[in-house]
PDB file of C-alpha atoms in Angstrom:
ATOM      1  CA  MET A1142      13.870 -14.908  12.571  1.00  0.00           C
ATOM      2  CA  SER A1143      13.541 -12.367  15.354  1.00  0.00           C
ATOM      3  CA  TRP A1144      11.514 -13.116  18.468  1.00  0.00           C
ATOM      4  CA  GLN A1145       9.338 -10.144  17.545  1.00  0.00           C
ATOM      5  CA  ASN A1146       8.488 -11.771  14.205  1.00  0.00           C
ATOM      6  CA  ALA A1147       7.746 -15.064  15.941  1.00  0.00           C
ATOM      7  CA  LEU A1148       5.432 -13.273  18.364  1.00  0.00           C
ATOM      8  CA  VAL A1149       3.594 -11.429  15.587  1.00  0.00           C
ATOM      9  CA  ARG A1150       3.134 -14.656  13.630  1.00  0.00           C
ATOM     10  CA  TRP A1151       1.811 -16.422  16.738  1.00  0.00           C
ATOM     11  CA  TYR A1152      -0.641 -13.597  17.383  1.00  0.00           C
ATOM     12  CA  LEU A1153      -1.874 -13.541  13.774  1.00  0.00           C
ATOM     13  CA  ARG A1154      -2.304 -17.300  13.645  1.00  0.00           C
ATOM     14  CA  ASN A1155      -4.344 -17.331  16.839  1.00  0.00           C
ATOM     15  CA  SER A1156      -6.293 -14.096  16.450  1.00  0.00           C
ATOM     16  CA  PHE A1157      -6.508 -12.893  12.839  1.00  0.00           C
ATOM     17  CA  LEU A1158      -6.428 -16.123  10.840  1.00  0.00           C
ATOM     18  CA  PRO A1159      -9.558 -17.705  12.354  1.00  0.00           C
ATOM     19  CA  ALA A1160     -11.578 -14.615  11.401  1.00  0.00           C
ATOM     20  CA  THR A1161     -10.695 -15.079   7.717  1.00  0.00           C
ATOM     21  CA  ARG A1162     -12.636 -18.357   7.737  1.00  0.00           C
ATOM     22  CA  GLU A1163     -15.853 -16.605   8.769  1.00  0.00           C
ATOM     23  CA  PRO A1164     -18.370 -14.850   6.492  1.00  0.00           C
ATOM     24  CA  ILE A1165     -17.339 -11.297   5.674  1.00  0.00           C
ATOM     25  CA  ASP A1166     -19.101  -8.711   7.835  1.00  0.00           C
ATOM     26  CA  VAL A1167     -17.952  -5.342   6.492  1.00  0.00           C
ATOM     27  CA  ALA A1168     -19.309  -3.246   9.350  1.00  0.00           C
ATOM     28  CA  ARG A1169     -17.859  -5.536  12.017  1.00  0.00           C
ATOM     29  CA  VAL A1170     -14.417  -5.613  10.391  1.00  0.00           C
ATOM     30  CA  ARG A1171     -14.328  -1.833  10.085  1.00  0.00           C
ATOM     31  CA  ALA A1172     -15.401  -1.314  13.681  1.00  0.00           C
ATOM     32  CA  HIS A1173     -12.899  -3.869  14.958  1.00  0.00           C
ATOM     33  CA  THR A1174     -10.068  -2.281  12.993  1.00  0.00           C
ATOM     34  CA  ALA A1175     -10.943   1.219  14.153  1.00  0.00           C
ATOM     35  CA  LYS A1176     -10.901   0.121  17.799  1.00  0.00           C
ATOM     36  CA  ARG A1177      -7.553  -1.624  17.496  1.00  0.00           C
ATOM     37  CA  VAL A1178      -5.641   1.163  15.774  1.00  0.00           C
ATOM     38  CA  TRP A1179      -2.545   2.250  17.699  1.00  0.00           C
ATOM     39  CA  THR A1180      -1.576   5.751  16.683  1.00  0.00           C
ATOM     40  CA  PRO A1181       2.100   6.653  16.923  1.00  0.00           C
ATOM     41  CA  SER A1182       3.202  10.237  17.348  1.00  0.00           C
ATOM     42  CA  PRO A1183       4.488  12.063  14.275  1.00  0.00           C
ATOM     43  CA  PRO A1184       8.248  11.631  13.947  1.00  0.00           C
ATOM     44  CA  GLY A1185      10.533  14.440  15.008  1.00  0.00           C
ATOM     45  CA  GLY A1186      10.893  17.152  12.399  1.00  0.00           C
ATOM     46  CA  PHE A1187       7.490  16.396  10.850  1.00  0.00           C
ATOM     47  CA  ARG A1188       3.995  17.744  11.388  1.00  0.00           C
ATOM     48  CA  LEU A1189       0.730  15.956  10.690  1.00  0.00           C
ATOM     49  CA  ARG A1190      -1.978  17.705   8.716  1.00  0.00           C
ATOM     50  CA  GLU A1191      -5.305  15.874   8.655  1.00  0.00           C
ATOM     51  CA  GLN A1192      -7.823  16.787   5.961  1.00  0.00           C
ATOM     52  CA  TYR A1193     -10.785  14.456   6.021  1.00  0.00           C
ATOM     53  CA  ASP A1194     -13.631  16.763   4.986  1.00  0.00           C
ATOM     54  CA  ALA A1195     -15.438  16.088   1.737  1.00  0.00           C
ATOM     55  CA  ALA A1196     -14.234  19.454   0.477  1.00  0.00           C
ATOM     56  CA  ASP A1197     -10.626  18.263   0.807  1.00  0.00           C
ATOM     57  CA  ALA A1198     -11.020  15.867  -2.133  1.00  0.00           C
ATOM     58  CA  PRO A1199      -9.152  14.912  -4.221  1.00  0.00           C
ATOM     59  CA  LEU A1200      -6.499  15.185  -1.504  1.00  0.00           C
ATOM     60  CA  ARG A1201      -8.662  13.735   1.237  1.00  0.00           C
ATOM     61  CA  GLY A1202      -6.497  12.013   3.824  1.00  0.00           C
ATOM     62  CA  GLU A1203      -3.460  13.199   5.725  1.00  0.00           C
ATOM     63  CA  TRP A1204      -0.123  14.837   5.044  1.00  0.00           C
ATOM     64  CA  LEU A1205       3.018  14.152   7.035  1.00  0.00           C
ATOM     65  CA  LEU A1206       5.124  17.188   6.241  1.00  0.00           C
ATOM     66  CA  ARG A1207       8.844  17.653   6.763  1.00  0.00           C
ATOM     67  CA  GLU A1208       9.320  20.890   8.671  1.00  0.00           C
ATOM     68  CA  ALA A1209      12.715  21.558   7.081  1.00  0.00           C
ATOM     69  CA  GLY A1210      11.171  21.149   3.652  1.00  0.00           C
ATOM     70  CA  ALA A1211      11.157  18.098   1.423  1.00  0.00           C
ATOM     71  CA  THR A1212      12.390  17.545  -2.112  1.00  0.00           C
ATOM     72  CA  ARG A1213      10.371  14.382  -2.712  1.00  0.00           C
ATOM     73  CA  THR A1214       6.838  13.127  -2.074  1.00  0.00           C
ATOM     74  CA  VAL A1215       5.308   9.722  -1.391  1.00  0.00           C
ATOM     75  CA  LEU A1216       1.656   9.135  -2.275  1.00  0.00           C
ATOM     76  CA  TYR A1217       0.618   6.255  -0.003  1.00  0.00           C
ATOM     77  CA  LEU A1218      -2.344   3.939  -0.604  1.00  0.00           C
ATOM     78  CA  HIS A1219      -3.292   1.832   2.411  1.00  0.00           C
ATOM     79  CA  GLY A1220      -4.319  -1.801   2.283  1.00  0.00           C
ATOM     80  CA  GLY A1221      -7.407  -3.471   3.712  1.00  0.00           C
ATOM     81  CA  GLY A1222      -8.979  -5.465   0.902  1.00  0.00           C
ATOM     82  CA  TYR A1223     -10.447  -2.265  -0.597  1.00  0.00           C
ATOM     83  CA  TYR A1224     -13.173  -2.328   2.091  1.00  0.00           C
ATOM     84  CA  PHE A1225     -11.580  -1.414   5.422  1.00  0.00           C
ATOM     85  CA  CYS A1226      -8.599   0.348   7.056  1.00  0.00           C
ATOM     86  CA  SER A1227      -7.589   3.964   6.543  1.00  0.00           C
ATOM     87  CA  PRO A1228      -4.573   6.270   6.553  1.00  0.00           C
ATOM     88  CA  LYS A1229      -4.759   6.241  10.363  1.00  0.00           C
ATOM     89  CA  SER A1230      -4.462   2.446  10.547  1.00  0.00           C
ATOM     90  CA  HIS A1231      -1.262   2.552   8.483  1.00  0.00           C
ATOM     91  CA  ARG A1232       0.619   5.322  10.241  1.00  0.00           C
ATOM     92  CA  THR A1233       3.322   2.929  11.430  1.00  0.00           C
ATOM     93  CA  ILE A1234       4.307   2.613   7.762  1.00  0.00           C
ATOM     94  CA  THR A1235       3.870   6.218   6.659  1.00  0.00           C
ATOM     95  CA  PHE A1236       5.371   7.662   9.854  1.00  0.00           C
ATOM     96  CA  GLY A1237       8.310   5.277   9.467  1.00  0.00           C
ATOM     97  CA  LEU A1238       8.862   5.902   5.770  1.00  0.00           C
ATOM     98  CA  ALA A1239       8.736   9.717   5.792  1.00  0.00           C
ATOM     99  CA  PRO A1240      11.811  10.444   7.950  1.00  0.00           C
ATOM    100  CA  ARG A1241      13.820   7.655   6.358  1.00  0.00           C
ATOM    101  CA  ALA A1242      13.137   8.982   2.854  1.00  0.00           C
ATOM    102  CA  LYS A1243      13.243  12.641   3.958  1.00  0.00           C
ATOM    103  CA  ALA A1244       9.967  12.987   2.092  1.00  0.00           C
ATOM    104  CA  ASP A1245       6.550  14.491   2.520  1.00  0.00           C
ATOM    105  CA  VAL A1246       4.013  11.654   2.636  1.00  0.00           C
ATOM    106  CA  PHE A1247       0.371  11.972   1.681  1.00  0.00           C
ATOM    107  CA  SER A1248      -1.807   9.023   2.717  1.00  0.00           C
ATOM    108  CA  LEU A1249      -5.000   8.946   0.657  1.00  0.00           C
ATOM    109  CA  ASP A1250      -8.383   8.223   2.217  1.00  0.00           C
ATOM    110  CA  TYR A1251      -9.810   6.681  -0.940  1.00  0.00           C
ATOM    111  CA  ARG A1252     -13.431   5.564  -1.147  1.00  0.00           C
ATOM    112  CA  LEU A1253     -14.077   2.021   0.048  1.00  0.00           C
ATOM    113  CA  ALA A1254     -16.092  -0.862  -1.340  1.00  0.00           C
ATOM    114  CA  PRO A1255     -18.726  -2.194  -1.388  1.00  0.00           C
ATOM    115  CA  GLU A1256     -20.388   1.229  -1.213  1.00  0.00           C
ATOM    116  CA  HIS A1257     -17.933   2.469  -3.823  1.00  0.00           C
ATOM    117  CA  PRO A1258     -16.841  -0.401  -6.073  1.00  0.00           C
ATOM    118  CA  PHE A1259     -14.229  -0.339  -8.828  1.00  0.00           C
ATOM    119  CA  PRO A1260     -13.119   2.036 -10.249  1.00  0.00           C
ATOM    120  CA  ALA A1261     -13.786   4.414  -7.329  1.00  0.00           C
ATOM    121  CA  ALA A1262     -10.502   3.743  -5.490  1.00  0.00           C
ATOM    122  CA  LEU A1263      -8.538   3.992  -8.737  1.00  0.00           C
ATOM    123  CA  ASP A1264     -10.297   7.210  -9.712  1.00  0.00           C
ATOM    124  CA  ASP A1265      -9.420   8.681  -6.308  1.00  0.00           C
ATOM    125  CA  ALA A1266      -5.755   7.676  -6.609  1.00  0.00           C
ATOM    126  CA  LEU A1267      -5.517   9.146 -10.105  1.00  0.00           C
ATOM    127  CA  ALA A1268      -7.184  12.379  -8.989  1.00  0.00           C
ATOM    128  CA  ALA A1269      -4.859  12.733  -5.997  1.00  0.00           C
ATOM    129  CA  TYR A1270      -1.738  12.228  -8.105  1.00  0.00           C
ATOM    130  CA  ARG A1271      -2.925  14.663 -10.778  1.00  0.00           C
ATOM    131  CA  CYS A1272      -3.793  17.205  -8.095  1.00  0.00           C
ATOM    132  CA  MET A1273      -0.235  16.959  -6.750  1.00  0.00           C
ATOM    133  CA  LEU A1274       1.117  17.710 -10.207  1.00  0.00           C
ATOM    134  CA  ALA A1275      -1.295  20.605 -10.660  1.00  0.00           C
ATOM    135  CA  ALA A1276      -0.110  22.017  -7.330  1.00  0.00           C
ATOM    136  CA  GLY A1277       3.498  22.039  -8.551  1.00  0.00           C
ATOM    137  CA  ARG A1278       4.929  18.749  -7.315  1.00  0.00           C
ATOM    138  CA  ARG A1279       7.049  17.262 -10.076  1.00  0.00           C
ATOM    139  CA  ALA A1280       6.345  13.744 -11.282  1.00  0.00           C
ATOM    140  CA  GLU A1281      10.070  12.948 -11.049  1.00  0.00           C
ATOM    141  CA  SER A1282       9.986  13.670  -7.312  1.00  0.00           C
ATOM    142  CA  ILE A1283       6.939  11.486  -6.516  1.00  0.00           C
ATOM    143  CA  VAL A1284       6.793   7.793  -5.624  1.00  0.00           C
ATOM    144  CA  ILE A1285       3.490   5.948  -5.293  1.00  0.00           C
ATOM    145  CA  ALA A1286       3.473   3.324  -2.558  1.00  0.00           C
ATOM    146  CA  GLY A1287       1.003   0.909  -1.033  1.00  0.00           C
ATOM    147  CA  ASP A1288       0.485  -2.369   0.742  1.00  0.00           C
ATOM    148  CA  SER A1289      -1.750  -5.364   0.021  1.00  0.00           C
ATOM    149  CA  ALA A1290      -4.822  -4.008  -1.819  1.00  0.00           C
ATOM    150  CA  GLY A1291      -3.154  -0.595  -1.712  1.00  0.00           C
ATOM    151  CA  GLY A1292      -0.106  -2.103  -3.397  1.00  0.00           C
ATOM    152  CA  GLY A1293      -2.281  -3.464  -6.171  1.00  0.00           C
ATOM    153  CA  LEU A1294      -3.972  -0.067  -6.390  1.00  0.00           C
ATOM    154  CA  ALA A1295      -0.583   1.649  -6.643  1.00  0.00           C
ATOM    155  CA  LEU A1296       0.419  -0.596  -9.542  1.00  0.00           C
ATOM    156  CA  ALA A1297      -2.985  -0.158 -11.204  1.00  0.00           C
ATOM    157  CA  THR A1298      -2.547   3.604 -10.863  1.00  0.00           C
ATOM    158  CA  LEU A1299       0.741   3.418 -12.751  1.00  0.00           C
ATOM    159  CA  VAL A1300      -0.892   1.366 -15.510  1.00  0.00           C
ATOM    160  CA  ALA A1301      -3.847   3.744 -15.775  1.00  0.00           C
ATOM    161  CA  LEU A1302      -1.585   6.812 -15.844  1.00  0.00           C
ATOM    162  CA  ARG A1303       0.516   5.260 -18.600  1.00  0.00           C
ATOM    163  CA  ASP A1304      -2.583   4.297 -20.578  1.00  0.00           C
ATOM    164  CA  ALA A1305      -3.905   7.860 -20.282  1.00  0.00           C
ATOM    165  CA  GLY A1306      -0.612   9.398 -21.383  1.00  0.00           C
ATOM    166  CA  ASP A1307       0.052  11.137 -18.054  1.00  0.00           C
ATOM    167  CA  ARG A1308       3.512  11.900 -16.730  1.00  0.00           C
ATOM    168  CA  LEU A1309       4.553   8.934 -14.619  1.00  0.00           C
ATOM    169  CA  PRO A1310       5.993   9.162 -11.121  1.00  0.00           C
ATOM    170  CA  ALA A1311       9.580   8.184 -10.400  1.00  0.00           C
ATOM    171  CA  GLY A1312       8.706   4.734  -9.102  1.00  0.00           C
ATOM    172  CA  ALA A1313       6.495   2.599  -6.897  1.00  0.00           C
ATOM    173  CA  VAL A1314       6.920   0.754  -3.601  1.00  0.00           C
ATOM    174  CA  LEU A1315       4.708  -2.321  -3.253  1.00  0.00           C
ATOM    175  CA  PHE A1316       4.475  -4.217   0.037  1.00  0.00           C
ATOM    176  CA  SER A1317       2.786  -7.646  -0.255  1.00  0.00           C
ATOM    177  CA  ALA A1318       0.685  -6.332  -3.129  1.00  0.00           C
ATOM    178  CA  TRP A1319      -2.629  -7.945  -4.103  1.00  0.00           C
ATOM    179  CA  THR A1320      -2.397  -7.659  -7.877  1.00  0.00           C
ATOM    180  CA  ASP A1321      -4.664 -10.481  -9.109  1.00  0.00           C
ATOM    181  CA  LEU A1322      -8.310 -10.260  -8.093  1.00  0.00           C
ATOM    182  CA  ALA A1323      -8.967 -13.318 -10.265  1.00  0.00           C
ATOM    183  CA  CYS A1324      -7.064 -15.232  -7.567  1.00  0.00           C
ATOM    184  CA  THR A1325      -5.100 -17.496  -9.915  1.00  0.00           C
ATOM    185  CA  GLY A1326      -1.792 -17.665  -8.021  1.00  0.00           C
ATOM    186  CA  ALA A1327      -0.545 -21.112  -7.063  1.00  0.00           C
ATOM    187  CA  SER A1328       0.604 -19.778  -3.688  1.00  0.00           C
ATOM    188  CA  LEU A1329      -3.048 -19.354  -2.665  1.00  0.00           C
ATOM    189  CA  ARG A1330      -3.096 -23.141  -2.422  1.00  0.00           C
ATOM    190  CA  GLU A1331       0.559 -23.924  -1.721  1.00  0.00           C
ATOM    191  CA  ASN A1332       0.852 -21.514   1.215  1.00  0.00           C
ATOM    192  CA  ASP A1333      -2.601 -22.184   2.630  1.00  0.00           C
ATOM    193  CA  GLY A1334      -1.833 -23.331   6.166  1.00  0.00           C
ATOM    194  CA  ARG A1335       1.623 -21.730   6.126  1.00  0.00           C
ATOM    195  CA  ASP A1336       0.427 -18.117   6.019  1.00  0.00           C
ATOM    196  CA  PRO A1337      -0.251 -17.057   9.617  1.00  0.00           C
ATOM    197  CA  MET A1338      -2.688 -14.317   8.587  1.00  0.00           C
ATOM    198  CA  PHE A1339      -4.923 -15.536   5.740  1.00  0.00           C
ATOM    199  CA  THR A1340      -6.547 -18.623   4.363  1.00  0.00           C
ATOM    200  CA  GLY A1341      -6.031 -19.071   0.643  1.00  0.00           C
ATOM    201  CA  GLU A1342      -9.711 -18.892  -0.237  1.00  0.00           C
ATOM    202  CA  VAL A1343     -10.598 -15.645   1.518  1.00  0.00           C
ATOM    203  CA  PHE A1344      -9.428 -13.426  -1.346  1.00  0.00           C
ATOM    204  CA  ALA A1345     -11.897 -14.980  -3.772  1.00  0.00           C
ATOM    205  CA  ARG A1346     -14.643 -13.919  -1.334  1.00  0.00           C
ATOM    206  CA  VAL A1347     -13.251 -10.400  -0.853  1.00  0.00           C
ATOM    207  CA  ALA A1348     -12.624  -9.598  -4.532  1.00  0.00           C
ATOM    208  CA  PRO A1349     -16.315  -9.204  -5.549  1.00  0.00           C
ATOM    209  CA  LEU A1350     -16.780  -6.500  -2.912  1.00  0.00           C
ATOM    210  CA  TYR A1351     -14.437  -4.266  -4.901  1.00  0.00           C
ATOM    211  CA  LEU A1352     -15.066  -5.553  -8.395  1.00  0.00           C
ATOM    212  CA  GLY A1353     -18.832  -5.107  -8.359  1.00  0.00           C
ATOM    213  CA  GLY A1354     -19.709  -6.136 -11.894  1.00  0.00           C
ATOM    214  CA  ALA A1355     -16.212  -5.625 -13.345  1.00  0.00           C
ATOM    215  CA  SER A1356     -14.111  -8.457 -14.705  1.00  0.00           C
ATOM    216  CA  ALA A1357     -11.559  -9.876 -12.286  1.00  0.00           C
ATOM    217  CA  THR A1358      -8.961  -9.671 -15.065  1.00  0.00           C
ATOM    218  CA  ASN A1359      -9.622  -6.010 -15.890  1.00  0.00           C
ATOM    219  CA  PRO A1360      -6.040  -4.663 -15.988  1.00  0.00           C
ATOM    220  CA  HIS A1361      -6.999  -1.549 -14.029  1.00  0.00           C
ATOM    221  CA  ALA A1362      -8.430  -3.699 -11.231  1.00  0.00           C
ATOM    222  CA  SER A1363      -5.941  -6.575 -11.457  1.00  0.00           C
ATOM    223  CA  PRO A1364      -2.700  -5.065 -12.779  1.00  0.00           C
ATOM    224  CA  LEU A1365      -1.068  -8.498 -12.970  1.00  0.00           C
ATOM    225  CA  HIS A1366      -3.149  -8.891 -16.139  1.00  0.00           C
ATOM    226  CA  ALA A1367      -1.974  -5.583 -17.630  1.00  0.00           C
ATOM    227  CA  SER A1368       0.856  -4.984 -20.027  1.00  0.00           C
ATOM    228  CA  LEU A1369       3.603  -3.633 -17.785  1.00  0.00           C
ATOM    229  CA  HIS A1370       5.794  -1.991 -20.419  1.00  0.00           C
ATOM    230  CA  GLY A1371       6.905   1.575 -19.861  1.00  0.00           C
ATOM    231  CA  LEU A1372       6.411   1.621 -16.103  1.00  0.00           C
ATOM    232  CA  PRO A1373       8.902   3.303 -13.759  1.00  0.00           C
ATOM    233  CA  PRO A1374      11.091   1.252 -11.376  1.00  0.00           C
ATOM    234  CA  LEU A1375       9.337  -1.004  -8.863  1.00  0.00           C
ATOM    235  CA  PHE A1376      10.386  -1.975  -5.342  1.00  0.00           C
ATOM    236  CA  MET A1377       8.519  -5.079  -4.194  1.00  0.00           C
ATOM    237  CA  LEU A1378       8.477  -7.096  -0.973  1.00  0.00           C
ATOM    238  CA  ALA A1379       6.592 -10.266  -0.055  1.00  0.00           C
ATOM    239  CA  GLY A1380       6.978 -13.015   2.511  1.00  0.00           C
ATOM    240  CA  SER A1381       7.806 -16.569   1.482  1.00  0.00           C
ATOM    241  CA  THR A1382       4.794 -18.042   3.299  1.00  0.00           C
ATOM    242  CA  GLU A1383       2.190 -15.532   2.122  1.00  0.00           C
ATOM    243  CA  VAL A1384      -0.783 -16.872   0.204  1.00  0.00           C
ATOM    244  CA  LEU A1385      -0.388 -13.752  -1.976  1.00  0.00           C
ATOM    245  CA  LEU A1386       3.262 -14.517  -2.729  1.00  0.00           C
ATOM    246  CA  ASP A1387       2.599 -15.181  -6.412  1.00  0.00           C
ATOM    247  CA  ASP A1388       0.893 -11.798  -6.782  1.00  0.00           C
ATOM    248  CA  THR A1389       4.311 -10.263  -6.207  1.00  0.00           C
ATOM    249  CA  ARG A1390       6.463 -12.913  -7.855  1.00  0.00           C
ATOM    250  CA  ARG A1391       4.517 -12.946 -11.131  1.00  0.00           C
ATOM    251  CA  VAL A1392       4.399  -9.146 -11.403  1.00  0.00           C
ATOM    252  CA  ALA A1393       8.156  -9.001 -10.874  1.00  0.00           C
ATOM    253  CA  GLU A1394       8.738 -11.587 -13.592  1.00  0.00           C
ATOM    254  CA  ARG A1395       6.395  -9.961 -16.098  1.00  0.00           C
ATOM    255  CA  ALA A1396       7.625  -6.446 -15.394  1.00  0.00           C
ATOM    256  CA  ARG A1397      11.249  -7.484 -15.899  1.00  0.00           C
ATOM    257  CA  ALA A1398      10.289  -9.223 -19.143  1.00  0.00           C
ATOM    258  CA  ALA A1399       8.694  -5.929 -20.244  1.00  0.00           C
ATOM    259  CA  GLY A1400      11.925  -4.038 -19.563  1.00  0.00           C
ATOM    260  CA  VAL A1401      10.947  -2.514 -16.213  1.00  0.00           C
ATOM    261  CA  HIS A1402      13.592  -2.196 -13.505  1.00  0.00           C
ATOM    262  CA  VAL A1403      12.418  -4.290 -10.553  1.00  0.00           C
ATOM    263  CA  GLU A1404      13.889  -4.733  -7.083  1.00  0.00           C
ATOM    264  CA  CYS A1405      12.087  -7.648  -5.482  1.00  0.00           C
ATOM    265  CA  GLU A1406      12.769  -9.403  -2.183  1.00  0.00           C
ATOM    266  CA  ILE A1407      11.025 -12.576  -1.075  1.00  0.00           C
ATOM    267  CA  ALA A1408      11.730 -12.653   2.662  1.00  0.00           C
ATOM    268  CA  ARG A1409      11.729 -15.976   4.459  1.00  0.00           C
ATOM    269  CA  GLY A1410       9.050 -16.460   7.079  1.00  0.00           C
ATOM    270  CA  LEU A1411       7.750 -12.904   7.325  1.00  0.00           C
ATOM    271  CA  PRO A1412       4.015 -12.142   7.499  1.00  0.00           C
ATOM    272  CA  HIS A1413       1.826 -10.157   5.155  1.00  0.00           C
ATOM    273  CA  ILE A1414       2.840  -6.452   5.045  1.00  0.00           C
ATOM    274  CA  TRP A1415       5.371  -6.843   7.837  1.00  0.00           C
ATOM    275  CA  PRO A1416       6.534  -3.189   7.548  1.00  0.00           C
ATOM    276  CA  ILE A1417       3.363  -2.310   9.453  1.00  0.00           C
ATOM    277  CA  TYR A1418       4.941  -3.810  12.584  1.00  0.00           C
ATOM    278  CA  ALA A1419       7.561  -1.054  12.804  1.00  0.00           C
ATOM    279  CA  PRO A1420       9.120   0.014  15.059  1.00  0.00           C
ATOM    280  CA  PHE A1421       8.497  -3.165  17.086  1.00  0.00           C
ATOM    281  CA  MET A1422       9.834  -5.687  14.569  1.00  0.00           C
ATOM    282  CA  PRO A1423      13.463  -5.292  13.388  1.00  0.00           C
ATOM    283  CA  GLU A1424      12.615  -6.815  10.010  1.00  0.00           C
ATOM    284  CA  ALA A1425       9.964  -4.122   9.589  1.00  0.00           C
ATOM    285  CA  ARG A1426      12.485  -1.387  10.319  1.00  0.00           C
ATOM    286  CA  ARG A1427      14.897  -2.857   7.774  1.00  0.00           C
ATOM    287  CA  ALA A1428      12.158  -3.070   5.152  1.00  0.00           C
ATOM    288  CA  LEU A1429      11.344   0.606   5.617  1.00  0.00           C
ATOM    289  CA  ASP A1430      15.054   1.430   5.414  1.00  0.00           C
ATOM    290  CA  ASP A1431      15.299  -0.407   2.087  1.00  0.00           C
ATOM    291  CA  ALA A1432      12.133   1.195   0.731  1.00  0.00           C
ATOM    292  CA  ALA A1433      13.349   4.662   1.704  1.00  0.00           C
ATOM    293  CA  ARG A1434      16.671   4.104  -0.041  1.00  0.00           C
ATOM    294  CA  PHE A1435      14.756   3.127  -3.166  1.00  0.00           C
ATOM    295  CA  VAL A1436      12.660   6.302  -2.943  1.00  0.00           C
ATOM    296  CA  GLN A1437      15.796   8.393  -2.662  1.00  0.00           C
ATOM    297  CA  ARG A1438      17.517   6.585  -5.554  1.00  0.00           C
ATOM    298  CA  VAL A1439      14.729   6.915  -8.099  1.00  0.00           C
ATOM    299  CA  THR A1440      13.490  10.420  -7.373  1.00  0.00           C
ATOM    300  CA  VAL A1441      14.874  13.645  -8.748  1.00  0.00           C
ATOM    301  CA  GLU A1442      15.142  16.156  -5.937  1.00  0.00           C
ATOM    302  CA  ALA A1443      12.941  19.158  -6.567  1.00  0.00           C
ATOM    303  CA  ASP A1444      11.543  22.031  -4.588  1.00  0.00           C
ATOM    304  CA  VAL A1445       7.991  21.061  -3.711  1.00  0.00           C
ATOM    305  CA  PRO A1446       5.229  23.399  -2.548  1.00  0.00           C
ATOM    306  CA  GLY A1447       3.361  22.804   0.654  1.00  0.00           C
ATOM    307  CA  PRO A1448      -0.095  21.212   0.394  1.00  0.00           C
ATOM    308  CA  GLN A1449      -2.844  23.568  -0.619  1.00  0.00           C
ATOM    309  CA  SER A1450      -6.591  23.308  -0.457  1.00  0.00           C
ATOM    310  CA  SER A1451      -8.065  21.202  -3.216  1.00  0.00           C
ATOM    311  CA  ALA A1452      -9.700  24.232  -4.791  1.00  0.00           C
ATOM    312  CA  THR A1453      -6.400  26.107  -4.939  1.00  0.00           C
ATOM    313  CA  SER A1454      -4.568  23.061  -6.227  1.00  0.00           C
ATOM    314  CA  ILE A1455      -6.988  22.454  -9.041  1.00  0.00           C
ATOM    315  CA  ALA A1456      -6.987  26.083 -10.055  1.00  0.00           C
ATOM    316  CA  SER A1457      -3.187  26.362 -10.065  1.00  0.00           C
TER     317      SER A1457
END
């Protein structure tokens, strides 16, 4: 364990964890997160294109574009329990992944709960992916990625695309994915007190914010409960002490049983979505290295057009 990991775990245990025992205050959490966001500079050889106007939908969010041109694309879905965080809060991941994978990365600013409950986030992810295809980006050159709730959303997007008969992307990268909003994993109890970031019971309080009136076992909200046959390759990471560990472990087991190629690492003693601590934490840098290699392995290189306005993309 690196000293950087030890420091992050100490900070989370003393700062973040106590807050998960308190009643959920959506406005306070959002304001706190927005104030604490550290924004790295775009990596060399890339330019940032922000498009946060309502007219930018379905590609509302931000592009990180490779100036030399890219042959692959990552559609990134940020975490935050479906009710907070943004593409800006997760730039350490997207800005770290893009140069490693030599890919354009689009980070989606999907609608948040509770104002926009399920299936709003899923509808936004589906619309963004379909818009990319309509604009000329090939499915075989796209990987969908996400962390925590965004990881569950990425997997749910794959399931929904398959169910609708759409062309599937080349694969998915899932960091500490929350895949079971019914909160049935044994690790919620077994790792309660070991996870430096979350109590085991907090997810049962967060889930209704997103679900609204939907069933917690709806496969498009909780993809753990979906049939996973026919999905593209999955790259999954989770820490051994996470309360959400079983949300990754069970998906990996069920996906493999369904014939899906799965690369899954359970890393000892690393916190929830540790890739977000790049470049500070060496384990985070290695995780992004591994994820980028997966993106390069599963994608078919293809000429991809630059991002267009949503109106042009839909019309093309």
